[in-house]
Amino acid sequence: MPEPVAPPGRWTRFALPASAPRVRLICLPCAGGGATAYRSWVRELAGAGVDVWPVQLPGRENRFEEDLPGSMEDLVEVLLDELGPALRAAPYALFGHSMGASIALALAFGARARGLPAPVRLFPSAGRPPNRPDPDPPAHSLPKAAFAERLRAYDAGSLLLREPELLDMFLPKLRGDFALFENYRPPDEEPLDCPFTVLGGLDDASVPAALLPAWADYTRGAFEVRLVAGGHLFLDSARDAVVRLVRARLVPEAAG
């Protein structure tokens, strides 16, 4: 029987420790986003036996004053140190939205390198496949005005774009987030074995649906792409559809 494991206090938020979950779902945020994006998932999926752990990265919400590690590799090392006991104690899946999709992939490769169990499923959501980098200049290196326009293309930052003082406050944190995933290149090694369910928004102009099949290069397991209504931030606009899909893939008998 899976062991009860307490969520790491600084690195997760809103999680409710479960003594015997069917599966533990580790949720990674988008650039500029935090654990609050997954708060409602915690209780909604608990009834299906899914123990949701929203990850809280430095540089956002209650950790705003902290700095994000400077590279994906450094971040993964810290996350695996913090989450390792949970990954050993129960079957787990990884869900990551936008930037979080790259973090989820990096965590899966990092877990394999450490000899940890593999995830039972990976959910890259609204994430540009790392093997299909944006042909435009990296956003994190753009001047302020151009960076703000890139945020607009991601359907993000509407309040920040209207409030210059807020933009100045958040700009260094957002640049760090963008640098994290824009500079990430997965290890040149064998693909993962876990199944992938890739989610995309039908109206997402920043990560078009045509790019999403490229995620298949990173797995030898089952692979599917599922599209939902909405743009890049469909995690909010199509929340119910996303939660239903996650439940159906993790606990099929509870999906009705």
GROMACS .gro file of C-alpha atoms in nm:
model
  256
    1MET     CA    1   0.000   0.000   0.000
    2PRO     CA    2   0.136   0.349  -0.080
    3GLU     CA    3   0.281   0.527   0.221
    4PRO     CA    4   0.152   0.859   0.352
    5VAL     CA    5   0.396   1.134   0.257
    6ALA     CA    6   0.365   1.496   0.368
    7PRO     CA    7   0.396   1.753   0.087
    8PRO     CA    8   0.714   1.961   0.113
    9GLY     CA    9   0.605   2.288   0.271
   10ARG     CA   10   0.787   2.547   0.061
   11TRP     CA   11   0.770   2.369  -0.271
   12THR     CA   12   0.404   2.271  -0.275
   13ARG     CA   13   0.089   2.456  -0.173
   14PHE     CA   14  -0.272   2.355  -0.104
   15ALA     CA   15  -0.193   1.981  -0.112
   16LEU     CA   16  -0.383   1.753   0.126
   17PRO     CA   17  -0.173   1.453   0.232
   18ALA     CA   18  -0.343   1.128   0.135
   19SER     CA   19  -0.259   0.803   0.311
   20ALA     CA   20  -0.319   0.574   0.014
   21PRO     CA   21  -0.370   0.763  -0.313
   22ARG     CA   22  -0.423   0.573  -0.634
   23VAL     CA   23  -0.193   0.822  -0.800
   24ARG     CA   24  -0.018   1.144  -0.702
   25LEU     CA   25  -0.041   1.427  -0.956
   26ILE     CA   26   0.246   1.676  -0.949
   27CYS     CA   27   0.133   2.002  -1.117
   28LEU     CA   28   0.380   2.256  -1.259
   29PRO     CA   29   0.283   2.618  -1.335
   30CYS     CA   30   0.314   2.840  -1.639
   31ALA     CA   31   0.555   3.134  -1.659
   32GLY     CA   32   0.454   3.386  -1.395
   33GLY     CA   33   0.197   3.144  -1.256
   34GLY     CA   34   0.180   2.968  -0.924
   35ALA     CA   35   0.021   2.684  -0.733
   36THR     CA   36  -0.309   2.874  -0.713
   37ALA     CA   37  -0.383   2.767  -1.072
   38TYR     CA   38  -0.436   2.411  -0.947
   39ARG     CA   39  -0.594   2.485  -0.610
   40SER     CA   40  -0.943   2.379  -0.714
   41TRP     CA   41  -0.810   2.050  -0.852
   42VAL     CA   42  -0.703   1.931  -0.507
   43ARG     CA   43  -1.046   1.855  -0.364
   44GLU     CA   44  -1.213   1.785  -0.697
   45LEU     CA   45  -0.976   1.500  -0.783
   46ALA     CA   46  -0.936   1.371  -0.427
   47GLY     CA   47  -1.264   1.181  -0.457
   48ALA     CA   48  -1.118   0.981  -0.745
   49GLY     CA   49  -0.811   0.891  -0.540
   50VAL     CA   50  -0.584   1.145  -0.711
   51ASP     CA   51  -0.357   1.327  -0.465
   52VAL     CA   52  -0.287   1.665  -0.631
   53TRP     CA   53   0.034   1.846  -0.535
   54PRO     CA   54   0.050   2.196  -0.689
   55VAL     CA   55   0.418   2.293  -0.704
   56GLN     CA   56   0.506   2.641  -0.582
   57LEU     CA   57   0.820   2.771  -0.753
   58PRO     CA   58   1.026   3.065  -0.625
   59GLY     CA   59   0.944   3.408  -0.766
   60ARG     CA   60   0.564   3.398  -0.742
   61GLU     CA   61   0.278   3.433  -0.496
   62ASN     CA   62   0.399   3.363  -0.140
   63ARG     CA   63   0.757   3.307  -0.269
   64PHE     CA   64   0.779   3.624  -0.476
   65GLU     CA   65   1.094   3.752  -0.304
   66GLU     CA   66   1.287   3.433  -0.384
   67ASP     CA   67   1.484   3.373  -0.702
   68LEU     CA   68   1.419   3.087  -0.940
   69PRO     CA   69   1.722   2.861  -1.001
   70GLY     CA   70   1.916   2.984  -1.302
   71SER     CA   71   1.879   2.672  -1.517
   72MET     CA   72   1.635   2.389  -1.572
   73GLU     CA   73   1.898   2.142  -1.455
   74ASP     CA   74   1.941   2.324  -1.122
   75LEU     CA   75   1.565   2.349  -1.072
   76VAL     CA   76   1.516   1.978  -1.141
   77GLU     CA   77   1.784   1.884  -0.889
   78VAL     CA   78   1.607   2.083  -0.617
   79LEU     CA   79   1.263   1.951  -0.710
   80LEU     CA   80   1.382   1.591  -0.709
   81ASP     CA   81   1.542   1.642  -0.368
   82GLU     CA   82   1.211   1.777  -0.237
   83LEU     CA   83   0.973   1.544  -0.419
   84GLY     CA   84   1.183   1.227  -0.426
   85PRO     CA   85   1.013   1.058  -0.127
   86ALA     CA   86   0.671   1.119  -0.283
   87LEU     CA   87   0.780   0.980  -0.619
   88ARG     CA   88   0.893   0.659  -0.447
   89ALA     CA   89   0.590   0.623  -0.222
   90ALA     CA   90   0.306   0.607  -0.476
   91PRO     CA   91   0.245   0.602  -0.852
   92TYR     CA   92   0.269   0.956  -0.982
   93ALA     CA   93   0.194   1.162  -1.292
   94LEU     CA   94   0.328   1.499  -1.405
   95PHE     CA   95   0.111   1.782  -1.541
   96GLY     CA   96   0.271   2.102  -1.663
   97HIS     CA   97   0.116   2.401  -1.838
   98SER     CA   98   0.324   2.609  -2.084
   99MET     CA   99   0.660   2.653  -1.906
  100GLY     CA  100   0.545   2.377  -1.674
  101ALA     CA  101   0.533   2.132  -1.966
  102SER     CA  102   0.910   2.166  -2.011
  103ILE     CA  103   0.964   2.132  -1.635
  104ALA     CA  104   0.754   1.815  -1.631
  105LEU     CA  105   0.961   1.667  -1.914
  106ALA     CA  106   1.286   1.761  -1.742
  107LEU     CA  107   1.162   1.607  -1.416
  108ALA     CA  108   1.079   1.280  -1.590
  109PHE     CA  109   1.428   1.260  -1.742
  110GLY     CA  110   1.581   1.360  -1.409
  111ALA     CA  111   1.386   1.095  -1.220
  112ARG     CA  112   1.514   0.830  -1.459
  113ALA     CA  113   1.872   0.951  -1.416
  114ARG     CA  114   1.837   0.913  -1.038
  115GLY     CA  115   1.684   0.568  -1.061
  116LEU     CA  116   1.346   0.689  -0.937
  117PRO     CA  117   1.020   0.534  -1.060
  118ALA     CA  118   0.891   0.667  -1.390
  119PRO     CA  119   0.569   0.868  -1.401
  120VAL     CA  120   0.261   0.673  -1.499
  121ARG     CA  121   0.171   0.953  -1.742
  122LEU     CA  122   0.302   1.291  -1.856
  123PHE     CA  123   0.061   1.574  -1.941
  124PRO     CA  124   0.236   1.851  -2.140
  125SER     CA  125  -0.026   2.126  -2.163
  126ALA     CA  126   0.004   2.429  -2.396
  127GLY     CA  127   0.376   2.363  -2.411
  128ARG     CA  128   0.595   2.423  -2.713
  129PRO     CA  129   0.794   2.104  -2.772
  130PRO     CA  130   1.162   2.171  -2.689
  131ASN     CA  131   1.258   2.023  -3.026
  132ARG     CA  132   1.047   2.290  -3.199
  133PRO     CA  133   1.196   2.614  -3.059
  134ASP     CA  134   1.033   2.945  -3.139
  135PRO     CA  135   1.191   3.090  -3.458
  136ASP     CA  136   1.158   3.440  -3.312
  137PRO     CA  137   1.431   3.579  -3.082
  138PRO     CA  138   1.408   3.444  -2.725
  139ALA     CA  139   1.159   3.648  -2.527
  140HIS     CA  140   1.376   3.669  -2.217
  141SER     CA  141   1.640   3.873  -2.405
  142LEU     CA  142   1.399   4.122  -2.566
  143PRO     CA  143   1.376   4.490  -2.469
  144LYS     CA  144   1.091   4.577  -2.235
  145ALA     CA  145   0.841   4.688  -2.500
  146ALA     CA  146   0.904   4.385  -2.721
  147PHE     CA  147   0.884   4.152  -2.422
  148ALA     CA  148   0.548   4.302  -2.328
  149GLU     CA  149   0.421   4.233  -2.680
  150ARG     CA  150   0.536   3.872  -2.652
  151LEU     CA  151   0.335   3.842  -2.331
  152ARG     CA  152   0.033   3.970  -2.521
  153ALA     CA  153   0.083   3.694  -2.779
  154TYR     CA  154   0.063   3.438  -2.497
  155ASP     CA  155  -0.276   3.580  -2.389
  156ALA     CA  156  -0.098   3.680  -2.071
  157GLY     CA  157  -0.012   3.993  -1.883
  158SER     CA  158  -0.319   4.203  -1.965
  159LEU     CA  159  -0.315   4.368  -1.623
  160LEU     CA  160   0.063   4.409  -1.633
  161LEU     CA  161   0.044   4.571  -1.975
  162ARG     CA  162  -0.207   4.824  -1.845
  163GLU     CA  163  -0.004   4.904  -1.533
  164PRO     CA  164   0.359   5.001  -1.611
  165GLU     CA  165   0.460   4.991  -1.243
  166LEU     CA  166   0.336   4.634  -1.211
  167LEU     CA  167   0.519   4.537  -1.528
  168ASP     CA  168   0.842   4.681  -1.390
  169MET     CA  169   0.793   4.481  -1.070
  170PHE     CA  170   0.726   4.149  -1.241
  171LEU     CA  171   0.954   4.185  -1.543
  172PRO     CA  172   1.270   4.031  -1.387
  173LYS     CA  173   1.071   3.733  -1.258
  174LEU     CA  174   0.904   3.678  -1.595
  175ARG     CA  175   1.235   3.705  -1.781
  176GLY     CA  176   1.375   3.438  -1.550
  177ASP     CA  177   1.081   3.209  -1.619
  178PHE     CA  178   1.109   3.252  -1.995
  179ALA     CA  179   1.485   3.196  -1.985
  180LEU     CA  180   1.430   2.872  -1.794
  181PHE     CA  181   1.225   2.703  -2.064
  182GLU     CA  182   1.363   2.885  -2.369
  183ASN     CA  183   1.715   2.766  -2.283
  184TYR     CA  184   1.614   2.411  -2.194
  185ARG     CA  185   1.729   2.128  -2.417
  186PRO     CA  186   1.636   1.774  -2.312
  187PRO     CA  187   1.921   1.525  -2.270
  188ASP     CA  188   2.034   1.345  -2.583
  189GLU     CA  189   1.933   1.000  -2.465
  190GLU     CA  190   1.668   0.734  -2.512
  191PRO     CA  191   1.306   0.852  -2.501
  192LEU     CA  192   1.095   0.799  -2.192
  193ASP     CA  193   0.867   0.497  -2.162
  194CYS     CA  194   0.565   0.660  -1.999
  195PRO     CA  195   0.251   0.751  -2.195
  196PHE     CA  196   0.197   1.114  -2.295
  197THR     CA  197  -0.133   1.299  -2.310
  198VAL     CA  198  -0.059   1.635  -2.475
  199LEU     CA  199  -0.315   1.913  -2.438
  200GLY     CA  200  -0.352   2.214  -2.663
  201GLY     CA  201  -0.587   2.505  -2.717
  202LEU     CA  202  -0.776   2.524  -3.044
  203ASP     CA  203  -0.711   2.899  -3.061
  204ASP     CA  204  -0.359   2.904  -2.914
  205ALA     CA  205  -0.154   3.121  -3.151
  206SER     CA  206   0.167   3.094  -2.948
  207VAL     CA  207   0.176   2.713  -2.943
  208PRO     CA  208  -0.020   2.603  -3.253
  209ALA     CA  209  -0.178   2.259  -3.251
  210ALA     CA  210   0.038   2.157  -3.549
  211LEU     CA  211   0.345   2.161  -3.323
  212LEU     CA  212   0.209   1.932  -3.055
  213PRO     CA  213   0.275   1.593  -3.223
  214ALA     CA  214   0.649   1.668  -3.190
  215TRP     CA  215   0.620   1.579  -2.820
  216ALA     CA  216   0.605   1.217  -2.939
  217ASP     CA  217   0.982   1.226  -2.994
  218TYR     CA  218   1.026   1.209  -2.615
  219THR     CA  219   0.838   0.886  -2.545
  220ARG     CA  220   0.820   0.526  -2.656
  221GLY     CA  221   0.491   0.489  -2.472
  222ALA     CA  222   0.136   0.556  -2.584
  223PHE     CA  223   0.085   0.904  -2.722
  224GLU     CA  224  -0.216   1.125  -2.786
  225VAL     CA  225  -0.294   1.491  -2.851
  226ARG     CA  226  -0.619   1.632  -2.717
  227LEU     CA  227  -0.743   1.979  -2.811
  228VAL     CA  228  -0.978   2.189  -2.601
  229ALA     CA  229  -1.156   2.518  -2.661
  230GLY     CA  230  -0.958   2.831  -2.586
  231GLY     CA  231  -0.627   3.005  -2.636
  232HIS     CA  232  -0.300   2.963  -2.452
  233LEU     CA  233  -0.459   3.003  -2.109
  234PHE     CA  234  -0.723   2.733  -2.160
  235LEU     CA  235  -0.630   2.596  -1.819
  236ASP     CA  236  -0.871   2.863  -1.692
  237SER     CA  237  -1.125   2.888  -1.973
  238ALA     CA  238  -1.159   2.511  -2.030
  239ARG     CA  239  -1.085   2.405  -1.673
  240ASP     CA  240  -1.367   2.151  -1.640
  241ALA     CA  241  -1.276   1.976  -1.967
  242VAL     CA  242  -0.911   1.955  -1.863
  243VAL     CA  243  -0.992   1.812  -1.519
  244ARG     CA  244  -1.227   1.554  -1.674
  245LEU     CA  245  -0.957   1.445  -1.916
  246VAL     CA  246  -0.694   1.417  -1.643
  247ARG     CA  247  -0.931   1.212  -1.427
  248ALA     CA  248  -1.020   0.985  -1.718
  249ARG     CA  249  -0.657   0.911  -1.798
  250LEU     CA  250  -0.544   0.857  -1.439
  251VAL     CA  251  -0.848   0.676  -1.297
  252PRO     CA  252  -1.060   0.555  -1.590
  253GLU     CA  253  -1.324   0.389  -1.374
  254ALA     CA  254  -1.383   0.719  -1.189
  255ALA     CA  255  -1.430   0.925  -1.505
  256GLY     CA  256  -1.800   0.879  -1.549
   0.00000   0.00000   0.00000
